[in-house]
Amino acid sequence: MSDRRSVRRALIMAGVGGVAAAGLLGPGAATAQAAESCPDVEVVFARGTAEPAGLGRVGQAFVDDLQNALSGRTVSAYAVNYPASYDFLQSAPLGADDASGRIQAIAATCPSTSIVVGGYSQGAAAVDLITADPNAAFGFGRPMPPAVADHVSAVAVFGNPSAKIGRPLTTISPLYGAKTIDLCNGADPVCSNGDDRPAHSQYVQAGFTQQAATFVAGRVNAPAPAEVMVNASATVG
């Protein structure tokens, strides 16, 4: 219970700190492209508290930076459709369900597409719920099926409230931790014990979306384990 209260308090601080800037498909209802029109990469991103519907300022900057880093590849983006409201106990699980539905639909319909999952602030909490939810935070308890992890190339979260309680996604997710970049801007009180509230609104200016894009591009461009094994066996002898 104390962890849940800490996460909720961090999210509240995100809203009070002026997180501003900058549709409802039910779980599993997202419509993926036909196989012939599947993108090389799809980014599924959940915006932060009180941001207008869409990718949000951090999400849009991240997608733009990733498109530049992956020039020559088609990169599409899906904005997680959820309220991103101050009613965190209701809002974050709705975001988690919508993101999970979209990711699973893409994995099933476009198996060769590299999926990138991202979130900012409350959106990062929604990502936590579907990639690592050992304590069923907010009563959620519906992480994505393990097989989906094979389709997710990378995860990028910004201002993640779980980091504030010493449980960053990089360490609490057996399936996604190694492919995750979990970024906290200095003394951002949402993801650290600091008290620099403006820092929570400065992830773009501080260069964190570019840092995340570089990490994710490296993951997307890395050869799959099967390719490594094939190439290794081809050089034997």
GROMACS .gro file of C-alpha atoms in nm:
model
  237
    1MET     CA    1   0.000   0.000   0.000
    2SER     CA    2   0.283   0.243   0.081
    3ASP     CA    3   0.429   0.196  -0.268
    4ARG     CA    4   0.091   0.269  -0.425
    5ARG     CA    5   0.055   0.586  -0.219
    6SER     CA    6   0.406   0.698  -0.319
    7VAL     CA    7   0.334   0.646  -0.688
    8ARG     CA    8   0.001   0.829  -0.658
    9ARG     CA    9   0.170   1.118  -0.472
   10ALA     CA   10   0.435   1.143  -0.744
   11LEU     CA   11   0.169   1.160  -1.013
   12ILE     CA   12  -0.018   1.428  -0.823
   13MET     CA   13   0.302   1.631  -0.802
   14ALA     CA   14   0.340   1.593  -1.177
   15GLY     CA   15   0.002   1.756  -1.228
   16VAL     CA   16   0.061   2.034  -0.974
   17GLY     CA   17   0.401   2.103  -1.131
   18GLY     CA   18   0.233   2.221  -1.452
   19VAL     CA   19   0.269   1.922  -1.679
   20ALA     CA   20   0.122   2.081  -1.984
   21ALA     CA   21   0.174   2.078  -2.352
   22ALA     CA   22   0.136   1.907  -2.595
   23GLY     CA   23  -0.876   0.803  -2.950
   24LEU     CA   24  -1.124   0.533  -2.710
   25LEU     CA   25  -1.044   0.189  -2.839
   26GLY     CA   26  -1.117  -0.084  -2.587
   27PRO     CA   27  -0.861  -0.350  -2.495
   28GLY     CA   28  -0.770  -0.555  -2.798
   29ALA     CA   29  -0.989  -0.343  -3.027
   30ALA     CA   30  -0.711  -0.149  -3.195
   31THR     CA   31  -0.707  -0.203  -3.570
   32ALA     CA   32  -0.364  -0.280  -3.714
   33GLN     CA   33  -0.262  -0.223  -4.073
   34ALA     CA   34  -0.287  -0.502  -4.326
   35ALA     CA   35   0.035  -0.702  -4.348
   36GLU     CA   36   0.144  -0.536  -4.672
   37SER     CA   37   0.127  -0.190  -4.514
   38CYS     CA   38   0.294  -0.273  -4.183
   39PRO     CA   39   0.554  -0.015  -4.080
   40ASP     CA   40   0.910  -0.111  -4.002
   41VAL     CA   41   0.867   0.041  -3.656
   42GLU     CA   42   0.560   0.138  -3.455
   43VAL     CA   43   0.582   0.356  -3.146
   44VAL     CA   44   0.303   0.313  -2.891
   45PHE     CA   45   0.327   0.613  -2.658
   46ALA     CA   46   0.121   0.724  -2.356
   47ARG     CA   47   0.119   1.098  -2.279
   48GLY     CA   48   0.147   1.257  -1.935
   49THR     CA   49  -0.115   1.388  -1.695
   50ALA     CA   50  -0.337   1.668  -1.829
   51GLU     CA   51  -0.176   1.676  -2.172
   52PRO     CA   52  -0.419   1.708  -2.465
   53ALA     CA   53  -0.513   1.391  -2.652
   54GLY     CA   54  -0.233   1.268  -2.876
   55LEU     CA   55   0.131   1.181  -2.819
   56GLY     CA   56   0.197   1.478  -2.591
   57ARG     CA   57   0.499   1.707  -2.616
   58VAL     CA   58   0.752   1.450  -2.493
   59GLY     CA   59   0.603   1.172  -2.703
   60GLN     CA   60   0.602   1.380  -3.022
   61ALA     CA   61   0.962   1.492  -2.971
   62PHE     CA   62   1.067   1.133  -2.905
   63VAL     CA   63   0.895   1.007  -3.222
   64ASP     CA   64   1.050   1.288  -3.429
   65ASP     CA   65   1.397   1.212  -3.291
   66LEU     CA   66   1.350   0.841  -3.353
   67GLN     CA   67   1.241   0.899  -3.714
   68ASN     CA   68   1.561   1.098  -3.768
   69ALA     CA   69   1.769   0.824  -3.606
   70LEU     CA   70   1.605   0.556  -3.821
   71SER     CA   71   1.612   0.737  -4.154
   72GLY     CA   72   1.526   0.498  -4.434
   73ARG     CA   73   1.278   0.305  -4.219
   74THR     CA   74   0.909   0.367  -4.190
   75VAL     CA   75   0.813   0.477  -3.839
   76SER     CA   76   0.448   0.512  -3.738
   77ALA     CA   77   0.311   0.627  -3.403
   78TYR     CA   78   0.006   0.537  -3.199
   79ALA     CA   79  -0.108   0.771  -2.923
   80VAL     CA   80  -0.247   0.569  -2.634
   81ASN     CA   81  -0.612   0.664  -2.598
   82TYR     CA   82  -0.687   0.730  -2.232
   83PRO     CA   83  -0.800   1.021  -2.013
   84ALA     CA   84  -0.457   1.106  -1.862
   85SER     CA   85  -0.666   1.266  -1.589
   86TYR     CA   86  -0.598   1.341  -1.223
   87ASP     CA   87  -0.803   1.034  -1.127
   88PHE     CA   88  -0.491   0.820  -1.152
   89LEU     CA   89  -0.639   0.501  -1.009
   90GLN     CA   90  -0.891   0.495  -1.293
   91SER     CA   91  -0.694   0.668  -1.566
   92ALA     CA   92  -0.360   0.481  -1.566
   93PRO     CA   93  -0.521   0.134  -1.594
   94LEU     CA   94  -0.731   0.257  -1.889
   95GLY     CA   95  -0.411   0.366  -2.058
   96ALA     CA   96  -0.247   0.035  -1.981
   97ASP     CA   97  -0.537  -0.158  -2.133
   98ASP     CA   98  -0.544   0.051  -2.450
   99ALA     CA   99  -0.166   0.029  -2.496
  100SER     CA  100  -0.172  -0.346  -2.435
  101GLY     CA  101  -0.450  -0.393  -2.690
  102ARG     CA  102  -0.266  -0.196  -2.956
  103ILE     CA  103   0.067  -0.369  -2.894
  104GLN     CA  104  -0.089  -0.716  -2.908
  105ALA     CA  105  -0.280  -0.629  -3.226
  106ILE     CA  106   0.037  -0.510  -3.400
  107ALA     CA  107   0.231  -0.817  -3.282
  108ALA     CA  108  -0.038  -1.044  -3.427
  109THR     CA  109  -0.101  -0.858  -3.753
  110CYS     CA  110   0.246  -0.721  -3.825
  111PRO     CA  111   0.485  -0.976  -3.673
  112SER     CA  112   0.789  -0.827  -3.848
  113THR     CA  113   0.724  -0.476  -3.715
  114SER     CA  114   0.956  -0.362  -3.438
  115ILE     CA  115   0.736  -0.229  -3.159
  116VAL     CA  116   0.861   0.052  -2.936
  117VAL     CA  117   0.667   0.127  -2.618
  118GLY     CA  118   0.695   0.463  -2.445
  119GLY     CA  119   0.534   0.682  -2.184
  120TYR     CA  120   0.580   1.004  -1.992
  121SER     CA  121   0.480   1.063  -1.629
  122GLN     CA  122   0.139   0.898  -1.582
  123GLY     CA  123   0.195   0.741  -1.925
  124ALA     CA  124   0.513   0.582  -1.792
  125ALA     CA  125   0.310   0.438  -1.505
  126ALA     CA  126   0.070   0.287  -1.759
  127VAL     CA  127   0.367   0.127  -1.934
  128ASP     CA  128   0.486  -0.014  -1.600
  129LEU     CA  129   0.150  -0.186  -1.554
  130ILE     CA  130   0.175  -0.387  -1.876
  131THR     CA  131   0.548  -0.465  -1.872
  132ALA     CA  132   0.619  -0.522  -1.504
  133ASP     CA  133   0.341  -0.537  -1.248
  134PRO     CA  134   0.462  -0.771  -0.974
  135ASN     CA  135   0.240  -0.618  -0.707
  136ALA     CA  136  -0.070  -0.553  -0.920
  137ALA     CA  137  -0.036  -0.177  -0.868
  138PHE     CA  138  -0.367   0.008  -0.872
  139GLY     CA  139  -0.528  -0.339  -0.865
  140PHE     CA  140  -0.436  -0.387  -1.233
  141GLY     CA  141  -0.258  -0.723  -1.254
  142ARG     CA  142  -0.284  -0.765  -1.633
  143PRO     CA  143   0.069  -0.758  -1.779
  144MET     CA  144   0.100  -0.849  -2.146
  145PRO     CA  145   0.145  -1.218  -2.238
  146PRO     CA  146   0.514  -1.314  -2.224
  147ALA     CA  147   0.527  -1.393  -2.598
  148VAL     CA  148   0.455  -1.029  -2.680
  149ALA     CA  149   0.798  -0.932  -2.546
  150ASP     CA  150   0.959  -1.092  -2.853
  151HIS     CA  151   0.791  -0.827  -3.069
  152VAL     CA  152   0.892  -0.529  -2.853
  153SER     CA  153   1.235  -0.401  -2.948
  154ALA     CA  154   1.261  -0.129  -2.686
  155VAL     CA  155   1.084   0.063  -2.411
  156ALA     CA  156   1.144   0.429  -2.327
  157VAL     CA  157   0.989   0.597  -2.024
  158PHE     CA  158   1.036   0.952  -1.895
  159GLY     CA  159   0.961   1.084  -1.546
  160ASN     CA  160   0.853   0.738  -1.433
  161PRO     CA  161   0.696   0.749  -1.083
  162SER     CA  162   0.800   0.391  -1.002
  163ALA     CA  163   1.163   0.509  -1.005
  164LYS     CA  164   1.083   0.736  -0.709
  165ILE     CA  165   1.023   0.431  -0.490
  166GLY     CA  166   1.340   0.258  -0.606
  167ARG     CA  167   1.177   0.033  -0.863
  168PRO     CA  168   1.279   0.156  -1.208
  169LEU     CA  169   1.147  -0.046  -1.497
  170THR     CA  170   1.500  -0.147  -1.592
  171THR     CA  171   1.530  -0.360  -1.278
  172ILE     CA  172   1.177  -0.484  -1.204
  173SER     CA  173   1.088  -0.626  -1.544
  174PRO     CA  174   1.244  -0.962  -1.632
  175LEU     CA  175   1.113  -0.950  -1.989
  176TYR     CA  176   1.161  -0.581  -2.071
  177GLY     CA  177   1.426  -0.450  -1.831
  178ALA     CA  178   1.726  -0.508  -2.057
  179LYS     CA  179   1.556  -0.334  -2.348
  180THR     CA  180   1.437  -0.034  -2.144
  181ILE     CA  181   1.569   0.317  -2.094
  182ASP     CA  182   1.411   0.477  -1.784
  183LEU     CA  183   1.500   0.846  -1.772
  184CYS     CA  184   1.464   1.092  -1.483
  185ASN     CA  185   1.555   1.458  -1.528
  186GLY     CA  186   1.780   1.547  -1.236
  187ALA     CA  187   1.577   1.629  -0.924
  188ASP     CA  188   1.238   1.578  -1.089
  189PRO     CA  189   1.020   1.498  -0.784
  190VAL     CA  190   0.803   1.255  -0.980
  191CYS     CA  191   1.089   1.011  -1.034
  192SER     CA  192   1.341   1.109  -0.764
  193ASN     CA  193   1.361   1.237  -0.408
  194GLY     CA  194   1.444   1.586  -0.536
  195ASP     CA  195   1.221   1.891  -0.546
  196ASP     CA  196   1.289   2.053  -0.882
  197ARG     CA  197   0.932   2.062  -1.012
  198PRO     CA  198   1.011   2.250  -1.336
  199ALA     CA  199   1.244   1.963  -1.428
  200HIS     CA  200   0.941   1.742  -1.484
  201SER     CA  201   0.836   1.961  -1.776
  202GLN     CA  202   1.181   1.988  -1.938
  203TYR     CA  203   1.255   1.644  -2.082
  204VAL     CA  204   1.261   1.774  -2.437
  205GLN     CA  205   1.477   2.079  -2.361
  206ALA     CA  206   1.721   1.868  -2.157
  207GLY     CA  207   1.784   1.634  -2.451
  208PHE     CA  208   1.628   1.323  -2.299
  209THR     CA  209   1.409   1.243  -2.598
  210GLN     CA  210   1.719   1.245  -2.819
  211GLN     CA  211   1.901   1.021  -2.570
  212ALA     CA  212   1.609   0.779  -2.569
  213ALA     CA  213   1.586   0.781  -2.948
  214THR     CA  214   1.955   0.692  -2.978
  215PHE     CA  215   1.910   0.401  -2.736
  216VAL     CA  216   1.597   0.276  -2.910
  217ALA     CA  217   1.751   0.304  -3.258
  218GLY     CA  218   2.038   0.089  -3.138
  219ARG     CA  219   1.792  -0.174  -3.015
  220VAL     CA  220   1.590  -0.166  -3.336
  221ASN     CA  221   1.901  -0.195  -3.554
  222ALA     CA  222   2.053  -0.475  -3.347
  223PRO     CA  223   2.037  -0.814  -3.521
  224ALA     CA  224   1.788  -1.060  -3.382
  225PRO     CA  225   1.935  -1.354  -3.185
  226ALA     CA  226   1.844  -1.591  -3.468
  227GLU     CA  227   2.036  -1.375  -3.716
  228VAL     CA  228   2.341  -1.371  -3.487
  229MET     CA  229   2.335  -1.751  -3.463
  230VAL     CA  230   2.299  -1.790  -3.841
  231ASN     CA  231   2.582  -1.549  -3.911
  232ALA     CA  232   2.804  -1.714  -3.651
  233SER     CA  233   2.744  -2.062  -3.793
  234ALA     CA  234   2.814  -1.935  -4.144
  235THR     CA  235   3.166  -1.830  -4.044
  236VAL     CA  236   3.258  -2.154  -3.867
  237GLY     CA  237   3.537  -2.344  -4.048
   0.00000   0.00000   0.00000
